[in-house]
Amino acid sequence: MTCFFRCVRHVHVAASALKKPNRFYKVSLFVFTSVKKIESKPLAYAVCQEWNAQDKVIRLDRMLLTKLSFTVLDNPLLLKNNVIDNIMKYLDTDTILYLCGENEKLKELQKCHWGPILHWSNACFLFILHCRFLVKIFCLVAEISDESREHIRHALNGYNFPALVGIEFAVESVKSLLLVLAALSCRISIKDCADFALLEQRFQTDVWGKVEWAHDVEFEEIVSRLSAGVLFAYFMSNVFHSRNM
């Protein structure tokens, strides 16, 4: 865990508007780093709150929006297509495309919770996910057509680069692109998204019991990371500017 001692007296946001339509918000840390520029005002305030919530020792693991902002600002050579390629890698192993073929109760539970997300994905994003399942190593494997991949890539291409960074962070947390897209579209809540991602683990703990602190901490960690990624993507893909006419 990375920690360093705080030398920030006060953190604030200052809006900067030039004659050009571009506008950004400066997060002044008064620390040995340069001023950070963020395009979204709500995100700038959220980053400030993360810094103001720190005590004598700064816990970077609790400043997820700050880390995502730094990722966007400190990677000028990273291209939008690179991020989309990284996100698309999770499609073939997407959590909700794989049903357990060994346990009938678990399979029915997965169909109940994951089925509506698949149907919504087909209808909303014009995916063509023909889930023709093949029994293979006690799992049911979904086949994804090339046309489906193009539809998904097209949907991702509608987001800007910073939003894609947030989406990638969220997808890495739950190992599911489709669940994150559903959460971004407010189809499911963040808590439900995390529950669906951990559905098999939840089923196993109901059968065999759980270590209270271990499983609870893991769940809250996933919710935290997922929330940060989705919120960051929402803020950065919904940047509005107002002007006096």
Backbone as a ProteinNet text record, in pm:
[ID]
protein_1_A
[PRIMARY]
MTCFFRCVRHVHVAASALKKPNRFYKVSLFVFTSVKKIESKPLAYAVCQEWNAQDKVIRLDRMLLTKLSFTVLDNPLLLKNNVIDNIMKYLDTDTILYLCGENEKLKELQKCHWGPILHWSNACFLFILHCRFLVKIFCLVAEISDESREHIRHALNGYNFPALVGIEFAVESVKSLLLVLAALSCRISIKDCADFALLEQRFQTDVWGKVEWAHDVEFEEIVSRLSAGVLFAYFMSNVFHSRNM
[TERTIARY]
84.1	0	88.7	61.2	143.5	86.2	166.8	125.8	236.2	199.1	298.5	233.4	316.8	263.7	206.6	100.1	28.1	95	108	155.7	64.1	-65	-164.8	-244.9	-243.2	-317.2	-463.6	-484.2	-620	-628.2	-737.7	-757.9	-882	-871.8	-988.1	-992.8	-1107.6	-1128.3	-1142.4	-1072.5	-1084.4	-1123.1	-1231.7	-1276.3	-1199.6	-1162.9	-1092.4	-1168.9	-1207.6	-1280	-1208.7	-1167.4	-1101.6	-1204.1	-1158.1	-1247.4	-1287.7	-1200.3	-1232.3	-1338.5	-1411.7	-1517.3	-1465.5	-1335.5	-1280.8	-1280.3	-1319.8	-1318.7	-1269.4	-1191.1	-1144.8	-1145.4	-1130.8	-1130.3	-998.4	-929.8	-798.4	-812.9	-752.8	-749.4	-614.7	-614.2	-490.4	-464.3	-353.7	-322.6	-227.5	-157.4	-55.2	44.6	89.7	182.7	288.5	388.6	497.1	458.2	340	296.7	235.5	223.8	166.1	14.8	-44.9	-189.4	-253.3	-356	-423.8	-547.3	-569.7	-682.2	-783.4	-907.8	-1014.9	-1130.5	-1185.7	-1289.9	-1425.9	-1451.7	-1582.1	-1581.8	-1673.7	-1681.7	-1719.7	-1824.1	-1855.5	-1738.1	-1665.1	-1549.9	-1440.7	-1419.8	-1318.2	-1349.7	-1476.9	-1516.2	-1501	-1532.1	-1517.4	-1371.3	-1281.5	-1138	-1092.7	-1143.2	-1108.9	-1154.9	-1273.7	-1324.2	-1238.2	-1187.4	-1098.5	-972.7	-918	-797.4	-828.7	-939.7	-974.9	-1009.3	-1047.6	-1081.5	-958.4	-840.1	-717.6	-670.2	-604.7	-551.8	-402.2	-325.1	-181.1	-112.9	-161.7	-106.5	-206.3	-161.9	-248.8	-260.9	-384.1	-411.9	-455.4	-363.5	-394.6	-495.2	-502.5	-598.1	-741.4	-759.1	-891.6	-923.5	-841.5	-859.5	-869.7	-973.3	-985.5	-1013.8	-1095	-1122.5	-997.3	-916.2	-789.1	-696.6	-688.3	-602.6	-647.8	-778.1	-829	-799.6	-810.9	-779.1	-632.7	-545.2	-402.1	-373.6	-446.2	-426.9	-456.4	-563.1	-599.5	-497.6	-455.5	-366	-222.7	-181.1	-40.1	-11.4	-108.6	-87.2	-126.2	-56	-93.1	-76.8	6.5	31	-64.8	-145.2	-240.4	-359.8	-392	-497.1	-630.1	-736.6	-871.5	-889.1	-839.2	-851.9	-777.3	-666.7	-592.5	-677.3	-748.5	-833.3	-949	-1009	-1118.7	-1070.8	-951.6	-895.3	-879.1	-832.4	-815.2	-949.3	-1051.8	-1184.4	-1243.6	-1225.2	-1282.3	-1224.7	-1104.9	-1044	-1127.7	-1207.6	-1288.9	-1419	-1451.9	-1578.6	-1580.8	-1473.4	-1469.9	-1480.5	-1439.6	-1447.3	-1545.2	-1640.7	-1738	-1810.7	-1819.6	-1876.6	-2013.9	-2102.3	-2241.6	-2263.7	-2159.8	-2173.2	-2140.9	-2104.3	-2063.5	-2149.7	-2234	-2318.9	-2257.4	-2276.6	-2224.7	-2305.6	-2236.4	-2305	-2306.4	-2247.5	-2234	-2342.1	-2381.3	-2478.5	-2606	-2716.1	-2840.8	-2896.9	-2884.8	-2937	-2862.6	-2730.6	-2651.3	-2682	-2698.7	-2728.5	-2861.5	-2962.1	-3092.6	-3083	-3001.9	-2982.5	-2914.9	-2816.9	-2748.1	-2841.9	-2924.5	-3021.2	-3118.2	-3159.4	-3256.2	-3200	-3073.5	-3014	-2942.4	-2876.4	-2799.1	-2881.2	-2986	-3068.2	-3124.7	-3186.8	-3241.1	-3134.9	-3012.2	-2905.5	-2869.3	-2865.6	-2837	-2947.7	-3073.3	-3185.4	-3182.5	-3152.8	-3143.9	-3030.1	-2917.5	-2803.2	-2838.8	-2907.3	-2948.1	-3040.8	-3134.1	-3233.1	-3177.1	-3097.1	-3051.3	-2934.2	-2837.7	-2716.5	-2712.9	-2824.9	-2833.2	-2725.9	-2693.4	-2599.8	-2668.1	-2589.7	-2642.9	-2574.2	-2604.8	-2542.3	-2627.1	-2603.7	-2672.9	-2603.1	-2656.2	-2591.2	-2618	-2551.5	-2559.3	-2453.1	-2497.7	-2405.6	-2356	-2228.7	-2166.1	-2109.8	-2137	-2084.6	-1935.4	-1856.2	-1710.6	-1648.2	-1585.9	-1518.2	-1614.9	-1733.2	-1834.8	-1880.4	-1859.7	-1909.2	-1986.3	-2075.8	-2148.2	-2084.6	-2031.9	-1952.7	-2036.6	-2040.6	-2116.9	-2032	-2094.9	-2026.5	-2068.4	-1971.6	-1997.6	-1963.2	-2058.5	-2036.4	-1950.9	-1891.1	-1811.2	-1898.2	-2022.5	-2114	-2143.1	-2155.3	-2176.7	-2058.9	-1939.1	-1819	-1816.2	-1857.8	-1858.4	-1960.7	-2076.4	-2178.4	-2126.5	-2060.1	-2007.8	-1897.5	-1808.2	-1700.9	-1759.2	-1863.3	-1928.1	-1988	-2049.5	-2106.5	-1997.6	-1884.8	-1773.7	-1712.5	-1709.4	-1649.4	-1727.1	-1851.3	-1930.8	-1886.6	-1801.6	-1748.9	-1615.9	-1585.7	-1456.6	-1347	-1223.2	-1109.2	-1115	-1138.4	-1143.8	-1253.1	-1369.9	-1478.6	-1440.2	-1368.7	-1324.7	-1226.3	-1144.4	-1052.4	-1132.2	-1240.1	-1326	-1396.2	-1443.2	-1510.3	-1414.4	-1292.2	-1192.7	-1166.3	-1157.5	-1134.6	-1250.4	-1373.5	-1491.3	-1498.6	-1469.1	-1473.9	-1371.5	-1253.2	-1150.4	-1196	-1280.7	-1325.3	-1421.4	-1511.6	-1614.4	-1595.1	-1492.3	-1463	-1583.3	-1658.4	-1775.6	-1800.7	-1794	-1823.5	-1973.1	-2052.6	-2197.2	-2260.8	-2212.4	-2264.7	-2233.5	-2114.6	-2075.8	-2159.3	-2183.4	-2267.5	-2409.2	-2458.5	-2591.6	-2594.9	-2488.6	-2480.8	-2470.3	-2392.1	-2378.7	-2512	-2594.3	-2724.9	-2834	-2793	-2885.7	-2987.4	-2949.5	-3036	-3031.6	-2915.3	-2898.6	-2818.1	-2831.3	-2755.3	-2613.2	-2527.7	-2389.9	-2386.2	-2469.7	-2472.9	-2517.3	-2621.2	-2666.3	-2558.6	-2488.6	-2380.5	-2273.6	-2236.1	-2136.5	-2191.8	-2319.2	-2382.1	-2384.1	-2418.8	-2424.7	-2286	-2185.2	-2048.4	-1998.4	-2046.5	-2004.2	-2110.8	-2195.3	-2309.6	-2267.5	-2167.1	-2122.2	-2063.9	-1987.6	-1931.1	-2041.9	-2144.5	-2257.3	-2327.1	-2342.5	-2407.5	-2326.4	-2196	-2109.1	-2108.4	-2110.3	-2109.7	-2242.3	-2352.3	-2481.7	-2482.3	-2406.8	-2401	-2301.2	-2181.6	-2071.7	-2040.9	-2106.5	-2075.4	-1965	-1936.1	-1835.2	-1756.3	-1639	-1559.3	-1608.4	-1676.3	-1748	-1663.1	-1550.3	-1471.9	-1411.1	-1369.4	-1300.1	-1393.4	-1508.1	-1600.6	-1664.7	-1694.5	-1755.3	-1659.7	-1533.3	-1433.4	-1415.6	-1412.6	-1397.7	-1514.4	-1635.9	-1754	-1749.7	-1718.3	-1713.2	-1602.2	-1491.8	-1383.1	-1427.9	-1499.8	-1550	-1651.1	-1740.4	-1839.2	-1769.6	-1665.7	-1591.3	-1525.2	-1456.6	-1387.2	-1486.5	-1593.5	-1695.5	-1763.3	-1795.9	-1859.1	-1769.9	-1641.1	-1547.2	-1537.7	-1526.2	-1514.1	-1637.6	-1755.8	-1880.9	-1904.4	-1879.7	-1898.8	-1802.6	-1678.5	-1579.3	-1621.9	-1666.9	-1712.2	-1833.1	-1925	-2044.2	-2007.2	-1924.5	-1884.4	-1812.7	-1720.7	-1638.7	-1712.1	-1822.1	-1899.8	-2021.3	-2039	-2150	-2096.1	-2011.7	-1952.4	-2031.4	-2094	-2175.2	-2116.4	-2128	-2083	-2200.3	-2209.8	-2316.6	-2256.3	-2329.5	-2282.6	-2396.5	-2360.8	-2458.7	-2471.6	-2592.7	-2616.5	-2642.9
-118.4	0	125	215.8	335.4	446.9	501.6	612.8	717.4	843.4	945.2	1052.4	1126.4	1221.9	1343.9	1392.3	1502.3	1635.1	1718.7	1855.1	1951.5	1917.5	2000.5	2073	2204.6	2282.7	2298.2	2316.1	2339.8	2302.4	2242.6	2203.7	2275	2335.2	2405.1	2392.9	2429.1	2425.4	2567.6	2598.4	2728.7	2707.6	2773	2757.9	2853.8	2806.7	2889	2886.5	3003.6	3013.5	3113.2	3070	3156	3201.6	3279.6	3321.6	3202.5	3102.8	2981.2	2903.2	2814	2739.1	2639	2607.8	2509.5	2564.2	2482.9	2522.7	2405.4	2436.7	2331.7	2384.6	2296.6	2331.6	2289.2	2383.7	2357.9	2310.5	2199	2147.6	2185.1	2283.4	2331.8	2256.5	2184.3	2100.2	2167.1	2271.6	2335.7	2233	2148	2043.3	2040.4	1954.3	1954.7	1886.5	1919.1	1872.2	1989.5	1976.4	2083	2086.1	2198.9	2212.2	2115.8	2046.3	1949.7	2013.2	1987.3	2044	1934.4	1957.3	1860.3	1930.1	1868	1931.4	1931.6	1836.2	1823.8	1891.6	1984.2	2053.7	1959.3	1873.5	1779.6	1688.7	1643.8	1557.5	1633.6	1759.6	1840.8	1854.9	1878.1	1887.7	1752.5	1644.2	1511.3	1480.7	1517.5	1498.5	1581	1703.4	1787.8	1724.4	1666.5	1602.5	1482.8	1410	1298	1347.4	1459.4	1514.6	1572	1642.2	1701.8	1596.3	1476.6	1369	1298.1	1327.8	1262.6	1324.1	1241.2	1288.1	1312	1282.8	1307	1220.4	1098.8	1008.8	996.3	1023.4	1016.4	871.8	823	686.4	690.9	664	669.2	562.6	453	347.8	390.9	502.5	555.7	677.6	703.9	820.9	773.3	698.1	633.2	732.9	834.1	934.7	1015.6	1040.9	1110.4	1025.7	896.9	807.3	800.7	796.7	793.5	924.3	1035.7	1165.6	1172	1122.8	1120.7	1029.1	918	826	895	974.2	1046.8	1154.9	1230	1343.6	1301.6	1190.1	1150.5	1050.1	1025.6	932.5	998	1102.3	1174.3	1092	988.8	908.3	789.8	767.6	656.9	695.9	616.1	648.3	585.8	645.2	596.6	451.8	419.5	282.7	181.8	226.3	136.9	96.3	194.3	166.3	74.9	101.5	16.8	-126.4	-142	-276.6	-348.7	-275.7	-335.9	-378.3	-294.5	-327.3	-447.9	-452	-560.3	-696.5	-698.1	-824.9	-896.9	-819	-878.8	-938.2	-911.7	-961	-1112.6	-1171.2	-1316.3	-1392.2	-1328.7	-1394.2	-1321.7	-1250.6	-1174.7	-1266.3	-1221.6	-1302.5	-1357.3	-1273.7	-1315.6	-1398.6	-1422	-1506.8	-1652.8	-1681.4	-1817.6	-1870.1	-1964	-2026.3	-2157.9	-2185.4	-2311	-2428.6	-2526.9	-2643	-2761.9	-2746.6	-2858.2	-2857.8	-2738.4	-2726.2	-2661.9	-2736.1	-2687.2	-2567.9	-2570	-2459	-2329.6	-2339.5	-2221.1	-2172.4	-2265.1	-2226.4	-2152.7	-2199.8	-2133.5	-1995.3	-1984.5	-1855.4	-1756.8	-1804.7	-1719.9	-1677.5	-1768.9	-1733.7	-1626.8	-1639.3	-1545.5	-1404.2	-1391.9	-1259.5	-1206.8	-1293.8	-1249.9	-1243.4	-1326.7	-1330.8	-1195.6	-1119.9	-988.7	-891.3	-901.3	-813.2	-846.6	-974.4	-1015.1	-970.8	-986.7	-943.8	-792.2	-719.4	-573.5	-532.1	-600.6	-569	-587.9	-695.7	-721.3	-612.3	-568	-470	-328.1	-292.6	-154.2	-121.9	-209.5	-183.6	-256.8	-320.4	-394.1	-501.9	-559.6	-671.2	-792.1	-882.1	-1007.1	-1120.6	-1129.6	-1231.3	-1357.8	-1440.7	-1568.7	-1662.8	-1672.2	-1750.5	-1899.3	-1952.5	-2096.7	-2162.4	-2226.8	-2277.6	-2418.1	-2437.5	-2567.1	-2619.2	-2743.1	-2801.8	-2826.1	-2762.2	-2774.3	-2753.1	-2853	-2848.1	-2799.9	-2857.2	-2828	-2682.4	-2613	-2476.7	-2466.2	-2370.3	-2344.1	-2222.1	-2238.8	-2134.8	-2062.6	-1931.1	-1851.4	-1820.4	-1830.5	-1794.1	-1652.8	-1568	-1427.6	-1404.4	-1353.3	-1330.8	-1205.9	-1197.7	-1080	-955	-972.4	-858.4	-804.3	-894.5	-852	-769.3	-813.8	-741.2	-599.9	-588	-456.6	-364.6	-418.7	-338.4	-288.7	-375.8	-339.1	-234.4	-253.2	-156.3	-20.5	-23.5	101.4	173.7	97.1	157.6	221	153	207.2	329.6	330.2	441.1	571.2	559.5	678.5	754	693.8	760	827.3	934.3	1000.3	924.9	968.3	897.5	890.5	1002.4	993.8	899.4	903.1	814.4	668.4	638.9	501.4	453.1	544	508.1	463.8	536.9	498.1	366	345.6	220	102.6	120.3	12.9	-23.3	77.7	55.4	-23.4	12.2	-57.5	-200.6	-219.3	-353.2	-445	-392.3	-471.9	-515.6	-435.8	-465.7	-583.9	-592.7	-697.4	-802.1	-783.4	-877.9	-896.6	-788.4	-796.4	-662.4	-658.5	-536.8	-510	-613.5	-596.5	-546.3	-592.7	-543.4	-395.4	-353.8	-212.8	-125.1	-170.1	-93.8	-80.5	-185.3	-179.8	-80.4	-77.2	17.9	161.1	182.7	316.1	367.5	276.7	314.3	314.5	299.5	299.4	185.1	79.1	-38.3	-116.7	-121.2	-185.7	-93	-112	-31	-84.6	-5.3	-48.8	-171	-170.9	-285	-412.2	-400.2	-516.7	-563.7	-469	-503.1	-585.9	-543.8	-618.7	-753.9	-757	-883.8	-983.5	-935.2	-1023.6	-1074.9	-989.6	-1030.6	-1138.2	-1132.7	-1228.9	-1334.6	-1358.2	-1447.5	-1588.6	-1641.5	-1777.4	-1782.9	-1680.3	-1676.9	-1667.3	-1586.3	-1574.3	-1709.7	-1779.8	-1911	-2008	-2008.5	-2099.5	-2066.8	-1938.5	-1900.8	-1934.8	-1929.4	-1969.7	-2118.8	-2195	-2340.1	-2376.8	-2317	-2357.6	-2257.1	-2141.6	-2039.6	-1948.1	-1843.8	-1747.6	-1694.8	-1642.9	-1569.9	-1425.7	-1382.1	-1254.7	-1138.7	-1116.4	-997.9	-1008.3	-1128	-1143.4	-1118.3	-1185.5	-1170.5	-1032.2	-978	-845.3	-737.8	-748.3	-650.8	-658.6	-779.5	-796.2	-732.3	-753.4	-696.2	-544.1	-486.5	-340.8	-282.1	-354.5	-309.1	-304.4	-406.6	-409.5	-297.4	-277.3	-169.5	-34	-14.4	111.4	136.4	36.4	50.5	65.5	-11.7	-3.5	133.4	182.6	314.2	424.1	417.5	519	517.4	398.6	388.8	438.7	398.1	439.4	588.8	639.5	782.1	866.5	822.8	895	898.3	784.6	778.1	868.3	870.8	954.9	1103.1	1143.6	1284.1	1328.7	1245.8	1285.8	1274.3	1201.8	1192.8	1284.4	1358.2	1453.2	1587.1	1647.9	1777.5	1885.3	1974	2079.7	2215.9	2310.6	2446.8	2541.7	2643	2742	2876.6	2952.9	3084.8	3184.6	3309.1	3417.1	3468.4	3471.7	3516.3	3667.5
0	0	0	-90.9	-102.8	-17.2	69.1	154.6	155.7	172.9	199.5	285.3	358.4	453.7	383.2	436.9	374.6	405.9	304.4	326.4	253.4	250.4	184.9	292.2	287.8	385.1	343.8	216.3	169.1	22.2	-15.2	-153.9	-205.1	-321	-374	-524.9	-579.1	-723.7	-774.4	-882.6	-946.2	-1091.3	-1133.9	-1272.3	-1361.4	-1478	-1575.6	-1706.7	-1754.4	-1880.8	-1970.7	-2087	-2183.4	-2287.4	-2384.3	-2491.4	-2577.6	-2579.8	-2652.7	-2574.8	-2642.9	-2573.5	-2471.8	-2476.3	-2383.1	-2240.6	-2148.2	-2007.4	-1925.4	-1822.4	-1734.1	-1591.9	-1495.5	-1354.1	-1293.4	-1231.8	-1174.1	-1030.1	-1000.2	-863.4	-804	-715.1	-655	-526.1	-522.3	-407	-309	-352	-269.4	-217.7	-306.3	-271.1	-379.9	-368.3	-464.5	-595.2	-647.1	-778.2	-852.6	-981.7	-1061.2	-1044.3	-1084.5	-1078.4	-1177.9	-1134.2	-1219.8	-1282.2	-1409.3	-1481.7	-1513.6	-1474	-1493.9	-1563.8	-1666	-1745.4	-1676.2	-1589.9	-1525.4	-1388.5	-1368.5	-1240.2	-1125.8	-1140.7	-1031.7	-997.8	-1100	-1074.7	-1001.7	-1039.1	-972	-823.4	-791.5	-651	-580	-649.2	-589.1	-558.5	-650.6	-627.3	-507.3	-496.8	-381.6	-250.6	-252	-131.1	-91.9	-191.5	-160	-89.8	-136.4	-72.8	65	76.8	205.6	310.5	266	359.4	414.2	358.9	406	537.4	616.6	744.6	729.9	832.4	826.9	721.3	705.6	604.1	489.8	368.9	252.4	206.4	198.9	154.5	8.5	-81.4	-223.7	-265.2	-188.4	-221.9	-193.8	-123.2	-95.4	-181.9	-279.4	-366.1	-511.3	-539.6	-669.7	-781.6	-755	-857.6	-889.5	-787.3	-809.2	-895.4	-866	-944.4	-1089.5	-1112.4	-1249.2	-1322	-1250.3	-1311	-1350.3	-1263.4	-1294.8	-1414.1	-1422	-1534.4	-1667.2	-1669.7	-1791.9	-1824.2	-1722.2	-1744.5	-1772.5	-1716.1	-1725.2	-1835.9	-1922.4	-2033.6	-2166.4	-2206.3	-2329.3	-2456.2	-2452.7	-2572.3	-2584.3	-2480.1	-2483.6	-2569.9	-2669.9	-2764.7	-2723.8	-2773.7	-2744.4	-2789	-2907.7	-2958.6	-2871.9	-2810.4	-2721.5	-2601.3	-2545.5	-2429.2	-2469.1	-2585.1	-2632.4	-2653	-2709.3	-2728.5	-2595.1	-2493.6	-2360.7	-2300.8	-2321.7	-2269.1	-2341.6	-2472.7	-2553	-2516.3	-2459.2	-2418.9	-2313.6	-2238	-2132.3	-2185.5	-2313	-2365.9	-2376.6	-2426.3	-2445.2	-2313.6	-2205.4	-2073.9	-1981.9	-2042.4	-1964.2	-1866	-1743.1	-1635.4	-1669.8	-1723.9	-1741.7	-1867.8	-1946.5	-2064.9	-2035.3	-1912	-1876.6	-1762.4	-1794.7	-1694.2	-1648.8	-1523.3	-1468.9	-1523.3	-1578.9	-1633.8	-1540.3	-1422.9	-1329.8	-1223.1	-1177.3	-1069.4	-1124.1	-1123.4	-1181.9	-1104.9	-972.4	-892.2	-923.1	-934	-965.5	-1106.2	-1200	-1337.9	-1346.7	-1274.5	-1274.7	-1210.6	-1106	-1040.5	-1135.9	-1209.9	-1306.8	-1419.3	-1466.5	-1570.9	-1521.7	-1396.8	-1339.2	-1331.2	-1289.2	-1269.2	-1393.2	-1465.5	-1581.9	-1709.6	-1718.5	-1839.2	-1879.4	-1785.6	-1821.9	-1873.7	-1822.5	-1870.1	-2014.9	-2047.5	-2185	-2279.6	-2238.2	-2321.9	-2341.7	-2236	-2245.8	-2337.9	-2328.7	-2414.4	-2561.6	-2592	-2730.1	-2782.3	-2696.6	-2740.3	-2744.8	-2644.9	-2631.9	-2722.7	-2728.7	-2805.6	-2939.4	-2976	-3101.9	-3111.2	-2996.1	-2997.1	-3061.7	-3110.5	-3163.7	-3089	-2962.3	-2878.3	-2881.1	-2978.6	-2983.8	-2885.7	-2768.5	-2663.8	-2685	-2785.1	-2809.5	-2723.1	-2618.6	-2518.1	-2552.3	-2533.7	-2557.3	-2425.8	-2396.4	-2273	-2290.9	-2206.8	-2218.9	-2081.9	-2030.7	-1901.1	-1793.3	-1791.2	-1690.3	-1691.8	-1801.4	-1815.2	-1945.9	-1953.1	-2076.6	-2141.6	-2259.7	-2324.1	-2428.7	-2423.2	-2519	-2641.1	-2757.6	-2880.8	-2920.1	-2952.6	-2984.6	-3130.9	-3206.9	-3349.1	-3371.4	-3489.7	-3525.1	-3531.1	-3573.2	-3580.1	-3440.7	-3344.5	-3205.8	-3156	-3187.9	-3145.4	-3204.3	-3330.2	-3394.2	-3329.3	-3292.9	-3224.9	-3089.9	-3016.9	-2885.7	-2899.3	-2995	-3018.4	-3059.1	-3140.3	-3181.7	-3061.1	-2969.9	-2849.1	-2763.3	-2748	-2669.3	-2735.9	-2868.7	-2941.8	-2922.9	-2873.6	-2847.2	-2723.2	-2641.1	-2521.5	-2553.8	-2482.5	-2502.1	-2426.2	-2446.3	-2387.4	-2234.8	-2163.6	-2016.5	-1967	-2031.3	-1989.8	-2009	-2116.9	-2142.5	-2036.7	-1985	-1876.6	-1753.7	-1723.4	-1612	-1636.6	-1760.3	-1794.9	-1782.4	-1830.5	-1820	-1674.3	-1587.7	-1445.2	-1384	-1422.2	-1369.6	-1420.7	-1549.7	-1609.4	-1543.7	-1516.6	-1449.7	-1310.8	-1247.6	-1111.4	-1106.9	-1205.8	-1203.2	-1312.9	-1397	-1506	-1598	-1618.6	-1705.9	-1772.6	-1904.2	-1979.3	-1983.1	-2000.4	-2013.3	-1883.8	-1770.3	-1642.5	-1624	-1664.1	-1650.5	-1743.2	-1865.9	-1958	-1903.4	-1839	-1778.5	-1663	-1583.6	-1472.3	-1524.2	-1629.7	-1688.7	-1741.9	-1789.9	-1844.6	-1737.9	-1610.9	-1497.1	-1505.9	-1574.9	-1582.8	-1452.8	-1391.2	-1261.6	-1171.8	-1042.1	-947.3	-934.1	-873.8	-851.6	-760.4	-659.1	-566.7	-639.3	-722.7	-798.9	-895.3	-954.9	-1047.7	-976.9	-857.4	-779.7	-736.2	-697.1	-657	-772.5	-891.4	-1008.3	-1044.9	-1028.2	-1060.2	-964	-839.8	-737.4	-711.6	-811.1	-791.6	-751.5	-818.2	-785.7	-644.9	-608.5	-473.5	-369.2	-396.8	-305.4	-288.3	-398.9	-394	-308.7	-328.1	-252.9	-103.8	-70.6	71.4	138.5	61	117	150	71.8	93.2	202	195.5	283.4	394.1	391.6	490.6	441.1	517.5	474.5	592.4	559	657.2	652.3	757.3	755.4	705.5	769.3	735.3	596.5	556.1	427.8	310.1	308.8	197.6	196.3	313.8	320.1	270.8	308.5	264	112.5	59.2	-86.2	-160.2	-109.4	-174.2	-172.1	-55.8	-44.5	-131.6	-145.4	-231.3	-377.4	-420.3	-557.8	-580.4	-484.1	-495.6	-505.7	-425.7	-426.9	-562	-614.7	-742.9	-858.4	-853	-956.8	-956.2	-837.3	-824.5	-880.2	-846.9	-894.7	-1046.9	-1105.1	-1250	-1322.5	-1276.7	-1340.5	-1321.7	-1200.7	-1173.6	-1256.3	-1266.6	-1346.1	-1492.9	-1544.2	-1683.9	-1706.2	-1609.6	-1622.9	-1622.9	-1528.5	-1521.5	-1648.5	-1697.6	-1811.6	-1945	-1949.2	-2073.1	-2070.7	-1962.1	-1950	-1902.2	-1983.9	-1951.7	-2023.8	-1946.6	-2005.6	-1968.8	-2061.4	-2037.6	-2060.9	-1976.4	-1992.8	-2028.1	-2106.4	-2146.9	-2136.7	-2115.5	-2117.7	-2260.6	-2311.3	-2448.9	-2451.3
[MASK]
+++++++++++++++++++++++++++++++++++++++++++++++++++++++++++++++++++++++++++++++++++++++++++++++++++++++++++++++++++++++++++++++++++++++++++++++++++++++++++++++++++++++++++++++++++++++++++++++++++++++++++++++++++++++++++++++++++++++++++++++++++++

